[in-house]
Coordinates of C-alpha atoms and ligand atoms in Angstrom, one line a residue:
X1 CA 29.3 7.9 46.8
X2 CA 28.0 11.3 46.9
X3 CA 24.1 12.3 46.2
X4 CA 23.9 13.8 43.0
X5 CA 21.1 15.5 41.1
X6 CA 20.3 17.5 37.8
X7 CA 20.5 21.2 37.5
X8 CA 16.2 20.4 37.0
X9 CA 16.6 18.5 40.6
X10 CA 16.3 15.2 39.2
X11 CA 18.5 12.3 40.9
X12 CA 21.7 11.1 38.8
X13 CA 23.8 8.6 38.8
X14 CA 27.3 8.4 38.8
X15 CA 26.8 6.4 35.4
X16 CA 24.4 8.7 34.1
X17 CA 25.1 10.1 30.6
X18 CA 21.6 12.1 30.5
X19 CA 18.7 13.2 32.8
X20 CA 15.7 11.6 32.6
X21 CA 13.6 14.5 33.2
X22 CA 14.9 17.2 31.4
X23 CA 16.6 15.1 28.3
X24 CA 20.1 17.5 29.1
X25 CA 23.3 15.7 28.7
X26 CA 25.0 15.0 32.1
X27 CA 28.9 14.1 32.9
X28 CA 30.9 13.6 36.1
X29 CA 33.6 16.7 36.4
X30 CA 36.3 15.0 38.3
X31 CA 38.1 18.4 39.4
X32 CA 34.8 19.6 41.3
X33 CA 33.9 15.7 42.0
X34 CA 30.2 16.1 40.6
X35 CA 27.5 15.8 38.3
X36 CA 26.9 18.4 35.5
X37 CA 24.0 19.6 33.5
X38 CA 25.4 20.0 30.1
X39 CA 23.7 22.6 27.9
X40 CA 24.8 22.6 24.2
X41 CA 23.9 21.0 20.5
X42 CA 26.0 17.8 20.0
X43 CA 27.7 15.3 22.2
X44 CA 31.1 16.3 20.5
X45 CA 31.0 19.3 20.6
X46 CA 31.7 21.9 23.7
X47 CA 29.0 21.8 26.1
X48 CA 28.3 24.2 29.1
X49 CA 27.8 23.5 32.2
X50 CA 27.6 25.1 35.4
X51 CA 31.4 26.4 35.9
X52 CA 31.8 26.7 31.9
X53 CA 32.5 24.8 28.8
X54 CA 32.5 21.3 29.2
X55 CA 33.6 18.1 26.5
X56 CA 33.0 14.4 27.0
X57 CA 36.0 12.3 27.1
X58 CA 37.2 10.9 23.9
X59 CA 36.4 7.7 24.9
X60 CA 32.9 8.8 25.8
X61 CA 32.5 10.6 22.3
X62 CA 33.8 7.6 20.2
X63 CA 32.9 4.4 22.3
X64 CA 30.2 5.6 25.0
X65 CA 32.2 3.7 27.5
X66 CA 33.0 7.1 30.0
X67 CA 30.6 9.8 31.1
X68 CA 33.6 12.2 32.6
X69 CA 34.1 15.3 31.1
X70 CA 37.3 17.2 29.8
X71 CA 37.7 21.1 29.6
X72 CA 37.6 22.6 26.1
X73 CA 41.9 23.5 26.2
X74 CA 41.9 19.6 26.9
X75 CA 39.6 18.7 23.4
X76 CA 39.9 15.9 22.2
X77 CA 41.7 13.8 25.1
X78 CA 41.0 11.3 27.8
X79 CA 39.4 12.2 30.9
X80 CA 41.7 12.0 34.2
X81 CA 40.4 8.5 34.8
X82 CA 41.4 6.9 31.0
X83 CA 44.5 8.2 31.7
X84 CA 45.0 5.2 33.6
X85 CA 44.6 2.5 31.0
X86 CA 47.6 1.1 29.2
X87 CA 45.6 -1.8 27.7
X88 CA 42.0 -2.1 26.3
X89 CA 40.4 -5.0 24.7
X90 CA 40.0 -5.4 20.7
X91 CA 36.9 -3.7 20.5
X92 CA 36.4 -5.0 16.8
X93 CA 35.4 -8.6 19.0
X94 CA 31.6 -8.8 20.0
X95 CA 31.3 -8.2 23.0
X96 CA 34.4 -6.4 24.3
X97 CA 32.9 -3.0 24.1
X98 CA 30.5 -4.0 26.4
X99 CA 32.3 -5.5 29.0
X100 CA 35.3 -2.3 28.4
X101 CA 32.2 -0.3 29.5
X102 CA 31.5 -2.2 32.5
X103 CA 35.2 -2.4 33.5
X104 CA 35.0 1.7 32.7
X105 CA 32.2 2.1 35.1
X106 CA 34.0 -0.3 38.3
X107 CA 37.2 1.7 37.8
X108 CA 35.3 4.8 38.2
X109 CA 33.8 3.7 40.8
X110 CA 37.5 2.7 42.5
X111 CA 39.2 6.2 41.3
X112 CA 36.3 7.9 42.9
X113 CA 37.1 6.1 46.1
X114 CA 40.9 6.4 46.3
X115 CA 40.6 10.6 44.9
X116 CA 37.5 10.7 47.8
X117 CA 39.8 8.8 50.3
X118 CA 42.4 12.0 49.5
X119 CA 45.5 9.0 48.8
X120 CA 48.3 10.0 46.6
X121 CA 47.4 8.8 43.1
X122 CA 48.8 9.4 39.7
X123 CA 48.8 7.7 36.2
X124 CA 52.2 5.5 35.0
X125 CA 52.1 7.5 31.9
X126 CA 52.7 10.4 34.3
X127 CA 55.0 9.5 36.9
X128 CA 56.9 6.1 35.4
X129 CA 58.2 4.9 38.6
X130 CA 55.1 5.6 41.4
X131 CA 52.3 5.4 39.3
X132 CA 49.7 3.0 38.5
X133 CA 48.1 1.5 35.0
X134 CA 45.5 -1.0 34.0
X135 CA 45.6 -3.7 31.5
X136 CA 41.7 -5.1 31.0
X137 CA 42.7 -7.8 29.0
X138 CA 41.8 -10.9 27.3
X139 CA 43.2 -14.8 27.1
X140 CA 42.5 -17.7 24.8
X141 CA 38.7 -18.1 26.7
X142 CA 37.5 -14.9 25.3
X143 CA 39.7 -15.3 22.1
X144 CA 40.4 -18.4 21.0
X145 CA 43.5 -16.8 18.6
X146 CA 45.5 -15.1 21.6
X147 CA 48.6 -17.3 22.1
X148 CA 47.9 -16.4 26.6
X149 CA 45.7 -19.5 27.7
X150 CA 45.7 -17.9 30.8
X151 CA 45.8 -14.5 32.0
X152 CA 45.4 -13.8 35.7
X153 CA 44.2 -10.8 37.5
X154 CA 46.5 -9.3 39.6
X155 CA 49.1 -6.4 40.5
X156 CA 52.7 -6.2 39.2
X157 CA 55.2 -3.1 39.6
X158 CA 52.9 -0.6 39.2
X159 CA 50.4 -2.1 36.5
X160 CA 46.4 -4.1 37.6
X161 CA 45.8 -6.8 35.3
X162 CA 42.1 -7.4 35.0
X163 CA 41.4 -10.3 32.7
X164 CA 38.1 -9.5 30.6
X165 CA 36.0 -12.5 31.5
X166 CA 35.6 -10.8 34.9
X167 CA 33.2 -8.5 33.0
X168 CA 31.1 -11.4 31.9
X169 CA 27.9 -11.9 34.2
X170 CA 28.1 -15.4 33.7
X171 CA 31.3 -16.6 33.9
X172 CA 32.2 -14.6 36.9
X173 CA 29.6 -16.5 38.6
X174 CA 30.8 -19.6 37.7
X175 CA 34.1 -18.7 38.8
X176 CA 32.5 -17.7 41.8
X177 CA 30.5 -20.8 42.5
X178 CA 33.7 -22.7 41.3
X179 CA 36.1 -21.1 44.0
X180 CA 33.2 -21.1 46.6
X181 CA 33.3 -17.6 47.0
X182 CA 30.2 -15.0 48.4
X183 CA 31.4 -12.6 46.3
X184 CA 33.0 -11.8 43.3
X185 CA 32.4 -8.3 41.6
X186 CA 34.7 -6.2 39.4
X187 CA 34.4 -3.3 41.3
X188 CA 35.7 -5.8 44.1
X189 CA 38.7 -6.8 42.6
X190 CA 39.6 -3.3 41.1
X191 CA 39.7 -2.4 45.0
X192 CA 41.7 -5.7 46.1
X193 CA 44.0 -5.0 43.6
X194 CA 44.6 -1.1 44.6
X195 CA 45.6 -2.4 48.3
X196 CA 48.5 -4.5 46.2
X197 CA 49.8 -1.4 44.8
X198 CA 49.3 0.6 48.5
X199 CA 50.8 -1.7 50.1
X200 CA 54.4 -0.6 48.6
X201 CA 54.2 2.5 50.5
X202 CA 54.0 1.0 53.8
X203 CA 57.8 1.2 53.6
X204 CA 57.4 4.7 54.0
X205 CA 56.5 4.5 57.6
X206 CA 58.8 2.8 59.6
X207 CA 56.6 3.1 62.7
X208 CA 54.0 1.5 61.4
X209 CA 56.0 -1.6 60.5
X210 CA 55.5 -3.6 63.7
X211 CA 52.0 -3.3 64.2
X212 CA 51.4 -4.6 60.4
X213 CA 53.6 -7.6 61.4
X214 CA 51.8 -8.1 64.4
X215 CA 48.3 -7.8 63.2
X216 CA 48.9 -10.0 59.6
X217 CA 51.9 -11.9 60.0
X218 CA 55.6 -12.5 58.9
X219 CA 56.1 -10.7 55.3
X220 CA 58.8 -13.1 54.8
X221 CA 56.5 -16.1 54.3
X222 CA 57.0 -17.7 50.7
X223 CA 53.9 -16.1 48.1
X224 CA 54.3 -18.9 46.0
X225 CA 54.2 -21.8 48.8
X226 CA 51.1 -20.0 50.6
X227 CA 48.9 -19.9 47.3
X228 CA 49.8 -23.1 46.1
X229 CA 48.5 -24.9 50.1
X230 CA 45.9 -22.4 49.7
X231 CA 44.3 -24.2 46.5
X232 CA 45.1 -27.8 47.5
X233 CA 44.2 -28.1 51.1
X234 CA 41.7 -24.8 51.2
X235 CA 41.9 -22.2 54.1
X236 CA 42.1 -22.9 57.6
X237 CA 39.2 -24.2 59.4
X238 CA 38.3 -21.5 61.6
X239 CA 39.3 -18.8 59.2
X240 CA 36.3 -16.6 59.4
X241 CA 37.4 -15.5 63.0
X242 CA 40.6 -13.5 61.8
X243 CA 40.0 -13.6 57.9
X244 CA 37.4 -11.3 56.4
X245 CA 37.1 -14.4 53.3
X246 CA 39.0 -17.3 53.1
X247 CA 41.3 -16.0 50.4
X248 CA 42.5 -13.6 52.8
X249 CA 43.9 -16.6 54.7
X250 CA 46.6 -17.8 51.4
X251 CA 48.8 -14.9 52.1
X252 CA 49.2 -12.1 55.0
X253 CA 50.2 -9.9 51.3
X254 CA 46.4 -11.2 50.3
X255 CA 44.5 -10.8 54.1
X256 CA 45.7 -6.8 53.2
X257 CA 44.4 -6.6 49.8
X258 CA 41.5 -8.0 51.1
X259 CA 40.9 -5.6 54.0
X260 CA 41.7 -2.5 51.7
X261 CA 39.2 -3.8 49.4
X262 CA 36.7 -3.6 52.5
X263 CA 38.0 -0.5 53.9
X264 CA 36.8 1.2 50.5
X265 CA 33.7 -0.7 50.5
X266 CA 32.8 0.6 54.1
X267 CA 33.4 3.8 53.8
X268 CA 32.1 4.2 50.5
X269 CA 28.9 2.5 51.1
X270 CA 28.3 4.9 53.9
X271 CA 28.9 8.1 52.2
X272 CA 26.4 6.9 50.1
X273 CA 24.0 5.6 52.9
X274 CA 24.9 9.2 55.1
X275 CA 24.4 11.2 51.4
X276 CA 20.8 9.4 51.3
X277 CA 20.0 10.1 55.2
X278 CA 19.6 6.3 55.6
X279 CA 22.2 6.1 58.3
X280 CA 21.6 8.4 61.7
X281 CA 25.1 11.0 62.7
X282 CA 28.2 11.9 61.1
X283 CA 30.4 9.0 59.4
X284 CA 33.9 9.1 61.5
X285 CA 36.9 8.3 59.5
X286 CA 39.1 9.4 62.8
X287 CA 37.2 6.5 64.9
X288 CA 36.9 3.5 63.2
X289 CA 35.4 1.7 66.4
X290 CA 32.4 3.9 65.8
X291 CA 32.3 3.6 62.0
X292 CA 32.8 -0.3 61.9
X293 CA 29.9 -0.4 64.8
X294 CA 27.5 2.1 62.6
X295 CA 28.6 -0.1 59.5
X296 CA 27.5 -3.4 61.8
X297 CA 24.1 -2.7 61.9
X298 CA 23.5 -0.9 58.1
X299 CA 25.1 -3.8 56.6
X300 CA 22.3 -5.5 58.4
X301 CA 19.9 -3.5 56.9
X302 CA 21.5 -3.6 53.3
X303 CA 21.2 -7.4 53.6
X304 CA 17.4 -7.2 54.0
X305 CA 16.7 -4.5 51.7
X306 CA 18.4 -7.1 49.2
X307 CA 16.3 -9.8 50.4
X308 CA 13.3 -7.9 50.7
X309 CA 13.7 -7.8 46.8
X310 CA 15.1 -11.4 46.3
X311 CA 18.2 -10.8 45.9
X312 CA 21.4 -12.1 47.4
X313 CA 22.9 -10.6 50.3
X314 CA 25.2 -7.0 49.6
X315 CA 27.5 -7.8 51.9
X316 CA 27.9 -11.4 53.0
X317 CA 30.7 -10.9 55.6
X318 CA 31.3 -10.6 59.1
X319 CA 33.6 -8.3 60.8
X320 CA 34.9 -9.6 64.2
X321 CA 37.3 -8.1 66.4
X322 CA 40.4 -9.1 65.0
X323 CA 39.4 -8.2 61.7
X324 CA 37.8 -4.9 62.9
X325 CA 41.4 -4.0 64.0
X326 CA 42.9 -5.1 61.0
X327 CA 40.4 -2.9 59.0
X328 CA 41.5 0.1 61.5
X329 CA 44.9 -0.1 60.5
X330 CA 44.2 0.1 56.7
X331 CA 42.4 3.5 58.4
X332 CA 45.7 4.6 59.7
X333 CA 47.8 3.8 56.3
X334 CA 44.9 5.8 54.5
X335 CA 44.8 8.5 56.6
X336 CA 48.8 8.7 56.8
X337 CA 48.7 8.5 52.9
X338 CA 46.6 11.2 52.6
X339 CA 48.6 13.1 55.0
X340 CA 52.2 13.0 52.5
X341 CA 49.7 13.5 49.8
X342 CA 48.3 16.9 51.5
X343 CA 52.0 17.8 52.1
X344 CA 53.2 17.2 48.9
X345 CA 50.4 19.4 47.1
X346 CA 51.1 22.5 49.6
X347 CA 54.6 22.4 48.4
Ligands
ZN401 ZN1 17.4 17.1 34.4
ZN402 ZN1 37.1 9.0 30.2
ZN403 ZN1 45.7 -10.2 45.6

């Protein structure tokens, strides 16, 4: 994540919604990927900012749940990132408006990362047969009316199902403690779930083909099948020397949603760390040798700054070889992603 600040020099957040210096009225502007200082009377109202007039998304003005911004010939609309949902919560429920607004902020957080990442990216409403929708929804353990006992979080033909109980603090860490896992986050699956719908344009590259096989397996093996040993007997025994979690190890479809997720975490964590000069030279997306090596000792670092304040490790994974090169060939898809994407805006 970049370093941003308001127009009085005070540090924002991505998150932020005002500046807690000044009082002014801040949003994200996702055409020029920054923060801006908004100067005008009412939160509905159009706002100026440093490239013009400026209006918070609709679901901003009416739910507080997005701080992006709109232009004023787009009043009245969804910002370019709740374009993406197809299905939201019943916000007339407790506490769905707050955990809509948490599942607002992760996705952010994701679409940041793919937009930043420069990968081809459009909303289903837009382009029906390539593009990509969420559903944040609930099942019968958030509502007890819903005839869905159980709704799982995944990636189907286009659409990322994210059930709502991932937004509660609690029950996620139950889940978590459940499935013995080190990490659970929404954020985290948001970005698992984005490799799903990347990996469909593998088929794109032909050349490529080969090397995914070689590095994560036979795509023929049965989904099904894999999952099902996967719950039952648990993962492999030595799994942590080619698996970056032991979910990875159910499926060679799950070991790449799993190493997406981590490419995005990498390389987002050390924009940030690089935009905060708390990591020393230049971030190299073209080596990923040198970037997995530079991430290697600041996620050493991040794990002790945690610690330092009692908290739980950031990162509580280990990159080994084998998974260093599997993480290097999400590199290559990304950057050959971003290289159609490039072509395809020039024309
Ligand atoms: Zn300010
Ligand atoms: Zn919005
Ligand atoms: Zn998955």
């Amino acid at each position: 994540m970049r370093r941003f600040s308001c127009d009085c020099g005070h540090p924002l957040f991505f998150e932020s919604t005002s500046c807690t210096n000044c009082d002014n009225e801040v949003g994200y502007d996702p055409d020029s990927a920054d923060m801006v200082t908004l100067k005008g009377a009412s939160r509905i109202g159009s706002l100026f900012g440093k490239s013009g007039d400026f209006e918070y998304c609709l679901n901003g003005q009416k739910h507080q749940v997005c701080n992006w911004l709109v232009r004023p010939e787009q009043s009245g609309s969804l910002c370019k990132g709740c374009l993406f949902n197809r299905t939201i919560p019943d916000l007339s429920r407790p506490d769905n408006p707050t955990r809509w607004h948490r599942f607002e902020q992760a996705k952010k957080r994701l679409l940041y990362s793919l937009y930043t990442l420069n990968l081809p990216l459009t909303n289903g409403w837009q382009d029906q047969k390539n593009g990509l929708l969420f559903d944040f929804i609930e099942d019968q353990r958030t509502n007890p009316v819903l005839v869905e006992s159980f709704v799982s979080t995944g990636y189907l033909s286009g659409i990322i199902t994210i059930n709502t109980i991932e937004a509660d603090d609690i029950a996620r860490e139950a889940t978590k403690n459940k499935m013995n896992e080190s990490y659970r986050t929404l954020l985290g699956h948001l970005r698992h779930e984005s490799g799903h719908y990347y990996y469909s344009f593998l088929s794109k590259f032909p050349d490529l083909q080969d090397e995914f096989a070689n590095l994560f397996g036979d795509a023929s093996q049965d989904y099904q099948q894999s999952l099902d040993r996967y719950y039952t007997e648990g993962p492999p025994k030595s799994w942590s020397n080619s698996f970056i979690s032991s979910y990875a190890s159910s499926h060679l479809l799950e070991d790449w949603a799993e190493c997406w997720s981590h490419y995005q975490h990498l390389t987002d964590t050390l924009e940030t760390a690089s935009s905060y000069e708390m990591v020393k030279g230049q971030v190299r997306h073209d080596d990923f040798r040198s970037m997995a090596n530079l991430w290697r000792s600041f996620a050493v670092a991040l794990n002790e700054l945690n610690r330092s304040i009692g908290l739980g490790d950031a990162y509580p994974f280990v990159i080994t070889q084998t998974i260093e090169r599997k993480l290097a060939f999400v590199g290559k898809m990304v950057s050959r992603l971003s290289q159609i994407h490039r072509a395809m805006e020039v024309r």
